[in-house]
Short mmCIF file of N, CA and C and ligand atoms in Angstrom, two decimals:
data_model
loop_
_atom_site.label_atom_id
_atom_site.label_comp_id
_atom_site.label_asym_id
_atom_site.label_seq_id
_atom_site.Cartn_x
_atom_site.Cartn_y
_atom_site.Cartn_z
N MET G 1 17.91 6.72 19.08
CA MET G 1 16.92 5.85 18.90
C MET G 1 17.55 4.56 18.36
N SER G 2 16.05 3.91 18.04
CA SER G 2 16.63 2.58 18.25
C SER G 2 15.40 1.66 17.00
N CYS G 3 15.28 3.31 15.63
CA CYS G 3 14.56 2.51 14.86
C CYS G 3 15.42 2.71 13.59
N LEU G 4 15.57 1.39 12.66
CA LEU G 4 16.38 0.88 12.11
C LEU G 4 15.96 2.60 10.82
N PHE G 5 15.02 2.70 10.56
CA PHE G 5 15.18 3.72 9.20
C PHE G 5 15.48 5.29 9.97
N CYS G 6 15.21 5.24 10.84
CA CYS G 6 15.75 6.49 11.45
C CYS G 6 18.10 6.53 11.16
N LYS G 7 17.85 5.47 11.50
CA LYS G 7 19.16 5.57 11.32
C LYS G 7 19.74 5.63 9.81
N ILE G 8 18.72 4.67 9.33
CA ILE G 8 19.26 4.89 8.15
C ILE G 8 19.42 6.71 7.47
N ALA G 9 18.20 6.75 7.49
CA ALA G 9 18.08 8.39 7.17
C ALA G 9 18.97 9.91 7.72
N ALA G 10 19.66 8.81 8.81
CA ALA G 10 20.75 10.51 9.42
C ALA G 10 22.29 10.07 9.12
N GLY G 11 21.82 8.58 7.89
CA GLY G 11 23.13 8.21 8.22
C GLY G 11 24.12 7.47 8.22
N GLU G 12 23.57 7.15 9.76
CA GLU G 12 24.50 6.50 10.85
C GLU G 12 24.19 5.06 9.65
N ILE G 13 23.44 4.56 9.24
CA ILE G 13 23.39 3.53 8.76
C ILE G 13 23.68 3.12 7.32
N PRO G 14 24.51 2.79 6.62
CA PRO G 14 24.75 3.14 5.31
C PRO G 14 24.04 2.45 4.92
N SER G 15 23.31 2.89 3.14
CA SER G 15 21.78 2.54 1.88
C SER G 15 22.77 3.56 1.11
N ASN G 16 22.13 3.17 -0.12
CA ASN G 16 22.72 2.71 -1.62
C ASN G 16 21.55 4.39 -1.77
N VAL G 17 21.81 4.93 -1.18
CA VAL G 17 21.35 6.54 -1.69
C VAL G 17 21.00 6.49 -3.38
N ILE G 18 19.12 7.13 -2.76
CA ILE G 18 18.92 7.80 -4.50
C ILE G 18 19.00 9.57 -4.10
N TYR G 19 17.87 10.05 -2.94
CA TYR G 19 17.98 10.91 -3.16
C TYR G 19 17.56 11.20 -1.73
N GLU G 20 18.08 12.57 -1.48
CA GLU G 20 18.08 13.58 -0.04
C GLU G 20 17.56 14.88 -0.42
N ASP G 21 16.70 15.25 0.59
CA ASP G 21 16.64 16.80 0.90
C ASP G 21 16.36 17.01 2.65
N ASP G 22 15.52 18.13 3.12
CA ASP G 22 15.69 18.32 4.39
C ASP G 22 14.84 17.12 5.33
N ASP G 23 13.32 16.73 4.27
CA ASP G 23 12.15 15.89 4.94
C ASP G 23 12.03 14.43 4.35
N VAL G 24 13.26 14.90 3.17
CA VAL G 24 12.56 13.05 2.50
C VAL G 24 13.50 12.17 1.54
N PHE G 25 13.94 10.93 2.23
CA PHE G 25 14.94 10.22 1.62
C PHE G 25 14.84 8.75 1.22
N ALA G 26 15.29 8.44 0.05
CA ALA G 26 14.82 7.56 -0.77
C ALA G 26 16.44 6.55 -0.22
N PHE G 27 15.88 5.31 -0.95
CA PHE G 27 17.14 4.53 -1.50
C PHE G 27 16.91 3.01 -1.81
N HIS G 28 17.89 3.14 -2.03
CA HIS G 28 17.77 1.47 -2.84
C HIS G 28 17.27 -0.55 -1.53
N ASP G 29 16.56 -0.96 -2.17
CA ASP G 29 16.15 -2.44 -0.61
C ASP G 29 17.12 -2.43 -0.93
N ILE G 30 17.35 -3.65 0.38
CA ILE G 30 18.86 -4.04 0.18
C ILE G 30 18.06 -5.56 0.04
N SER G 31 17.16 -6.11 -0.07
CA SER G 31 16.64 -7.18 -0.82
C SER G 31 15.42 -7.45 -2.37
N PRO G 32 15.84 -5.88 -3.01
CA PRO G 32 14.31 -6.60 -4.51
C PRO G 32 13.71 -7.19 -4.73
N GLN G 33 12.52 -7.05 -5.00
CA GLN G 33 11.22 -7.60 -5.43
C GLN G 33 11.76 -7.18 -6.74
N ALA G 34 11.82 -7.13 -7.45
CA ALA G 34 12.13 -5.66 -8.87
C ALA G 34 13.13 -5.92 -9.70
N PRO G 35 13.36 -5.95 -10.57
CA PRO G 35 14.68 -5.27 -10.48
C PRO G 35 15.16 -3.62 -10.82
N THR G 36 14.36 -2.65 -10.17
CA THR G 36 13.80 -1.79 -9.75
C THR G 36 12.83 -1.57 -8.46
N HIS G 37 13.60 -1.37 -6.96
CA HIS G 37 13.08 -1.57 -6.03
C HIS G 37 13.44 -0.72 -5.18
N PHE G 38 13.42 0.83 -4.85
CA PHE G 38 13.81 1.37 -3.13
C PHE G 38 12.37 2.13 -2.88
N LEU G 39 13.18 2.19 -1.96
CA LEU G 39 12.01 3.10 -0.53
C LEU G 39 12.11 4.80 -0.55
N VAL G 40 11.50 4.89 -0.09
CA VAL G 40 10.99 6.54 0.18
C VAL G 40 10.50 6.65 1.26
N ILE G 41 10.81 7.40 2.41
CA ILE G 41 10.64 7.69 3.74
C ILE G 41 10.59 8.61 3.75
N PRO G 42 10.43 9.83 4.97
CA PRO G 42 9.33 10.46 5.74
C PRO G 42 11.67 10.39 6.64
N LYS G 43 12.08 11.75 6.99
CA LYS G 43 13.03 11.24 8.08
C LYS G 43 12.68 11.61 9.49
N LYS G 44 11.28 12.26 9.38
CA LYS G 44 10.49 12.15 10.65
C LYS G 44 9.69 11.12 10.84
N HIS G 45 10.09 10.24 12.40
CA HIS G 45 9.67 9.32 12.19
C HIS G 45 7.67 9.21 12.39
N ILE G 46 7.50 8.20 10.84
CA ILE G 46 6.17 8.36 11.91
C ILE G 46 5.59 6.82 11.50
N GLU G 47 4.91 6.04 12.54
CA GLU G 47 5.40 4.25 12.45
C GLU G 47 4.39 3.79 10.83
N SER G 48 3.64 4.40 10.09
CA SER G 48 3.32 3.54 9.45
C SER G 48 2.18 4.48 9.00
N VAL G 49 1.39 4.87 7.32
CA VAL G 49 0.19 5.40 7.04
C VAL G 49 -1.03 5.58 8.11
N MET G 50 -1.20 4.05 8.93
CA MET G 50 -1.47 3.90 9.59
C MET G 50 -1.61 5.05 10.46
N HIS G 51 -0.71 5.83 10.74
CA HIS G 51 -0.37 6.61 12.18
C HIS G 51 0.32 8.57 11.17
N SER G 52 -0.36 8.39 10.42
CA SER G 52 -0.12 9.71 9.44
C SER G 52 -1.59 10.22 9.89
N THR G 53 -1.13 11.68 10.62
CA THR G 53 -1.78 12.78 11.09
C THR G 53 -2.16 14.04 9.58
N ALA G 54 -3.48 15.04 10.00
CA ALA G 54 -3.26 16.06 8.73
C ALA G 54 -2.00 16.66 9.74
N GLU G 55 -1.31 16.62 10.96
CA GLU G 55 0.23 17.18 10.68
C GLU G 55 1.05 17.39 9.95
N GLU G 56 1.04 15.70 9.02
CA GLU G 56 1.93 15.18 8.36
C GLU G 56 1.25 15.90 7.45
N GLN G 57 0.48 16.00 6.57
CA GLN G 57 -0.50 16.74 4.96
C GLN G 57 0.97 17.16 4.56
N GLU G 58 1.17 18.04 5.03
CA GLU G 58 2.50 19.05 3.96
C GLU G 58 3.29 18.15 3.51
N LEU G 59 4.24 17.13 4.42
CA LEU G 59 5.67 16.37 4.68
C LEU G 59 4.86 15.25 3.71
N LEU G 60 3.88 13.98 3.87
CA LEU G 60 4.13 13.30 2.77
C LEU G 60 3.07 13.66 1.48
N GLY G 61 3.00 14.65 1.27
CA GLY G 61 2.14 15.57 -0.13
C GLY G 61 3.23 15.19 -1.26
N LYS G 62 4.44 16.57 -0.04
CA LYS G 62 5.77 16.68 -1.22
C LYS G 62 6.64 15.38 -1.26
N LEU G 63 6.52 14.83 -0.40
CA LEU G 63 7.18 13.09 -0.09
C LEU G 63 6.96 12.40 -2.00
N MET G 64 4.68 12.26 -1.13
CA MET G 64 3.99 11.45 -2.89
C MET G 64 4.67 12.36 -4.51
N ALA G 65 4.88 13.64 -3.82
CA ALA G 65 5.03 14.97 -4.70
C ALA G 65 6.63 14.24 -5.65
N LYS G 66 7.24 14.21 -4.87
CA LYS G 66 8.77 13.57 -5.18
C LYS G 66 9.43 11.85 -5.63
N ILE G 67 8.75 11.36 -5.98
CA ILE G 67 8.13 10.05 -6.38
C ILE G 67 8.15 9.73 -8.09
N PRO G 68 8.08 10.64 -8.70
CA PRO G 68 8.29 10.33 -9.93
C PRO G 68 10.09 10.87 -10.69
N GLU G 69 10.58 12.53 -9.91
CA GLU G 69 11.49 12.26 -9.77
C GLU G 69 12.70 11.62 -9.59
N ILE G 70 12.20 10.74 -8.01
CA ILE G 70 13.27 9.55 -7.43
C ILE G 70 13.68 9.05 -8.28
N ALA G 71 11.49 7.88 -9.56
CA ALA G 71 11.62 7.05 -9.80
C ALA G 71 12.83 7.50 -10.85
N LYS G 72 12.47 8.50 -12.02
CA LYS G 72 13.71 9.51 -12.96
C LYS G 72 14.72 9.18 -12.00
N LYS G 73 15.87 9.12 -11.44
CA LYS G 73 16.60 9.03 -11.20
C LYS G 73 17.30 8.04 -11.05
N ALA G 74 16.29 7.00 -10.57
CA ALA G 74 16.58 5.41 -10.30
C ALA G 74 17.01 4.28 -11.43
N GLY G 75 16.47 5.62 -12.79
CA GLY G 75 16.44 4.59 -14.13
C GLY G 75 15.03 4.24 -15.09
N ILE G 76 13.98 3.93 -13.55
CA ILE G 76 12.72 3.81 -14.00
C ILE G 76 11.80 4.28 -15.31
N ASP G 77 11.84 3.74 -16.37
CA ASP G 77 11.13 4.86 -17.37
C ASP G 77 10.11 4.85 -18.04
N GLY G 78 8.96 4.22 -17.35
CA GLY G 78 7.62 4.20 -17.32
C GLY G 78 7.45 3.73 -17.97
N THR G 79 7.30 1.77 -17.77
CA THR G 79 6.52 1.18 -18.18
C THR G 79 5.87 0.30 -17.35
N GLY G 80 6.01 1.06 -15.82
CA GLY G 80 5.16 1.17 -14.85
C GLY G 80 5.60 0.16 -14.03
N VAL G 81 4.17 1.49 -12.45
CA VAL G 81 5.36 1.08 -11.74
C VAL G 81 4.31 0.71 -10.52
N ARG G 82 4.82 0.51 -9.38
CA ARG G 82 3.97 -0.37 -8.03
C ARG G 82 4.83 0.48 -6.94
N VAL G 83 3.52 1.03 -6.48
CA VAL G 83 3.80 1.82 -5.32
C VAL G 83 3.31 1.28 -4.14
N VAL G 84 3.54 1.22 -3.26
CA VAL G 84 3.13 -0.11 -1.88
C VAL G 84 3.45 0.38 -0.68
N SER G 85 2.41 0.60 0.53
CA SER G 85 2.90 0.35 1.53
C SER G 85 2.77 0.07 2.90
N ASN G 86 2.82 -0.88 3.02
CA ASN G 86 2.41 -2.21 3.91
C ASN G 86 2.38 -1.41 5.85
N SER G 87 1.31 -1.86 6.46
CA SER G 87 0.28 -0.47 7.33
C SER G 87 0.39 -2.02 8.23
N GLY G 88 0.90 -2.62 9.06
CA GLY G 88 1.16 -3.48 10.13
C GLY G 88 1.01 -4.80 10.05
N ALA G 89 2.11 -5.77 11.00
CA ALA G 89 2.03 -6.87 10.66
C ALA G 89 1.50 -7.65 9.75
N ASP G 90 0.35 -7.76 9.89
CA ASP G 90 -0.95 -8.58 8.94
C ASP G 90 -0.44 -8.31 7.59
N ALA G 91 -0.37 -6.79 7.05
CA ALA G 91 -0.20 -6.02 6.08
C ALA G 91 1.49 -6.44 5.20
N GLY G 92 2.31 -6.86 6.55
CA GLY G 92 3.76 -7.42 5.83
C GLY G 92 4.60 -7.00 5.89
N GLN G 93 4.17 -5.86 7.40
CA GLN G 93 5.33 -4.52 7.46
C GLN G 93 6.51 -5.04 8.32
N SER G 94 7.90 -4.71 8.43
CA SER G 94 8.12 -5.68 9.43
C SER G 94 9.38 -4.88 10.05
N VAL G 95 9.49 -2.92 8.91
CA VAL G 95 10.28 -1.94 9.40
C VAL G 95 9.24 -1.32 9.84
N PHE G 96 9.26 -0.91 11.14
CA PHE G 96 7.55 0.78 11.66
C PHE G 96 8.27 2.15 11.71
N HIS G 97 9.05 2.54 10.51
CA HIS G 97 9.04 3.42 10.03
C HIS G 97 8.40 3.60 8.82
N LEU G 98 7.03 4.22 8.34
CA LEU G 98 7.15 4.13 7.41
C LEU G 98 7.29 4.29 5.69
N HIS G 99 7.33 3.66 5.30
CA HIS G 99 8.13 3.50 3.97
C HIS G 99 6.77 3.19 2.72
N PHE G 100 7.43 3.56 1.37
CA PHE G 100 6.68 3.47 0.67
C PHE G 100 7.39 2.68 -0.37
N HIS G 101 7.41 1.86 -0.70
CA HIS G 101 8.13 0.35 -2.41
C HIS G 101 7.86 1.38 -3.05
N VAL G 102 9.19 1.32 -4.20
CA VAL G 102 8.63 1.29 -5.49
C VAL G 102 9.40 0.95 -5.89
N LEU G 103 7.97 -0.17 -7.02
CA LEU G 103 9.34 -1.41 -7.86
C LEU G 103 8.55 -1.34 -9.11
N SER G 104 9.89 -1.45 -9.96
CA SER G 104 9.24 -1.42 -10.91
C SER G 104 10.33 -2.48 -12.04
N GLY G 105 10.14 -3.21 -13.78
CA GLY G 105 10.70 -2.83 -14.26
C GLY G 105 10.10 -5.18 -14.78
N ARG G 106 9.44 -5.01 -14.16
CA ARG G 106 8.54 -6.00 -14.72
C ARG G 106 6.91 -6.16 -14.16
N LYS G 107 6.71 -7.00 -14.25
CA LYS G 107 5.11 -7.00 -14.25
C LYS G 107 4.62 -7.70 -12.73
N PHE G 108 3.65 -6.72 -12.36
CA PHE G 108 3.59 -6.93 -11.26
C PHE G 108 1.39 -7.90 -11.85
N GLY G 109 1.02 -8.62 -10.37
CA GLY G 109 0.27 -9.15 -10.42
C GLY G 109 -0.86 -8.33 -9.21
N TRP G 110 -1.97 -8.59 -9.19
CA TRP G 110 -3.16 -8.20 -8.84
C TRP G 110 -4.01 -9.16 -8.78
N PRO G 111 -4.99 -9.04 -7.51
CA PRO G 111 -4.96 -8.51 -6.21
C PRO G 111 -3.53 -9.32 -5.87
N PRO G 112 -2.72 -8.25 -4.23
CA PRO G 112 -1.45 -8.74 -4.07
C PRO G 112 -2.12 -9.55 -3.25
N GLY G 113 -1.04 -10.76 -3.16
CA GLY G 113 -0.61 -12.35 -2.33
C GLY G 113 -0.82 -11.72 -0.48
P1 5GP B 201 8.38 -3.78 5.02
O1 5GP B 201 8.72 -5.89 5.31
O2 5GP B 201 8.23 -2.67 6.67
O3 5GP B 201 6.79 -3.11 3.87
O4 5GP B 201 9.51 -3.40 3.95
C1 5GP B 201 10.46 -3.52 4.14
C2 5GP B 201 11.37 -3.21 3.58
O5 5GP B 201 13.01 -3.17 4.03
C3 5GP B 201 11.90 -4.37 3.33
O6 5GP B 201 12.11 -4.66 1.56
C4 5GP B 201 13.31 -5.13 3.46
O7 5GP B 201 13.94 -5.71 2.93
C5 5GP B 201 13.73 -3.72 3.59
N1 5GP B 201 15.19 -3.56 4.62
C6 5GP B 201 15.29 -4.03 5.92
N2 5GP B 201 16.32 -3.60 6.18
C7 5GP B 201 17.25 -3.12 4.72
C8 5GP B 201 18.26 -2.25 5.82
O8 5GP B 201 18.62 -2.24 6.74
N3 5GP B 201 18.91 -2.04 4.36
C9 5GP B 201 17.63 -1.50 3.32
N4 5GP B 201 18.75 -1.18 2.48
N5 5GP B 201 16.93 -2.13 3.18
C10 5GP B 201 16.49 -2.97 4.00
ZN1 ZN B 202 12.24 6.12 12.65
#
C-alpha cells in the first residue's frame, strides 16, 4: 500500500485523530489553512470525488452525514464552515485519496483562488 492517506487511516503513519469508525477517518491537517482545518476520508481507497461511483453511495452518504458530529468534536461552534474536496492536479489535489477539507474559524473568500 503506497497511499499516504491509506497509511494514516490504518494507523501506520501517526496523525492527530478526531474521529474513527469502520468506514470513516478524520484527522487534523498537518498544514492548517484556518484555525480549525481537518480532513475527513473514507478508509476505502477512492482516488477523488471524480472517481466515486454508485458503489460508494452509502459510504459517502455516511461520511457526509458524520461531518457535523466530527466538527463538533473538533470544537467548531457554527460560525461558518467551508467543506472542500479538490479533485485533480489543476484543482489543487496533492494527495490522491479522496478527502474533504473542513475549515472554520475565519472568514473565507468566494470564488476560491
Ligand atoms: P489536497 O492538496 O490534496 O487538497 O489536500 C491534501 C492535504 O493533506 C493538504 O492540506 C496537506 O496539508 C495535508 N497533508 C499532506 N500530508 C499530510 C500528512 O502526512 N498528515 C496530515 N495530517 N496531513 C497531511
Ligand atoms: Zn488511499
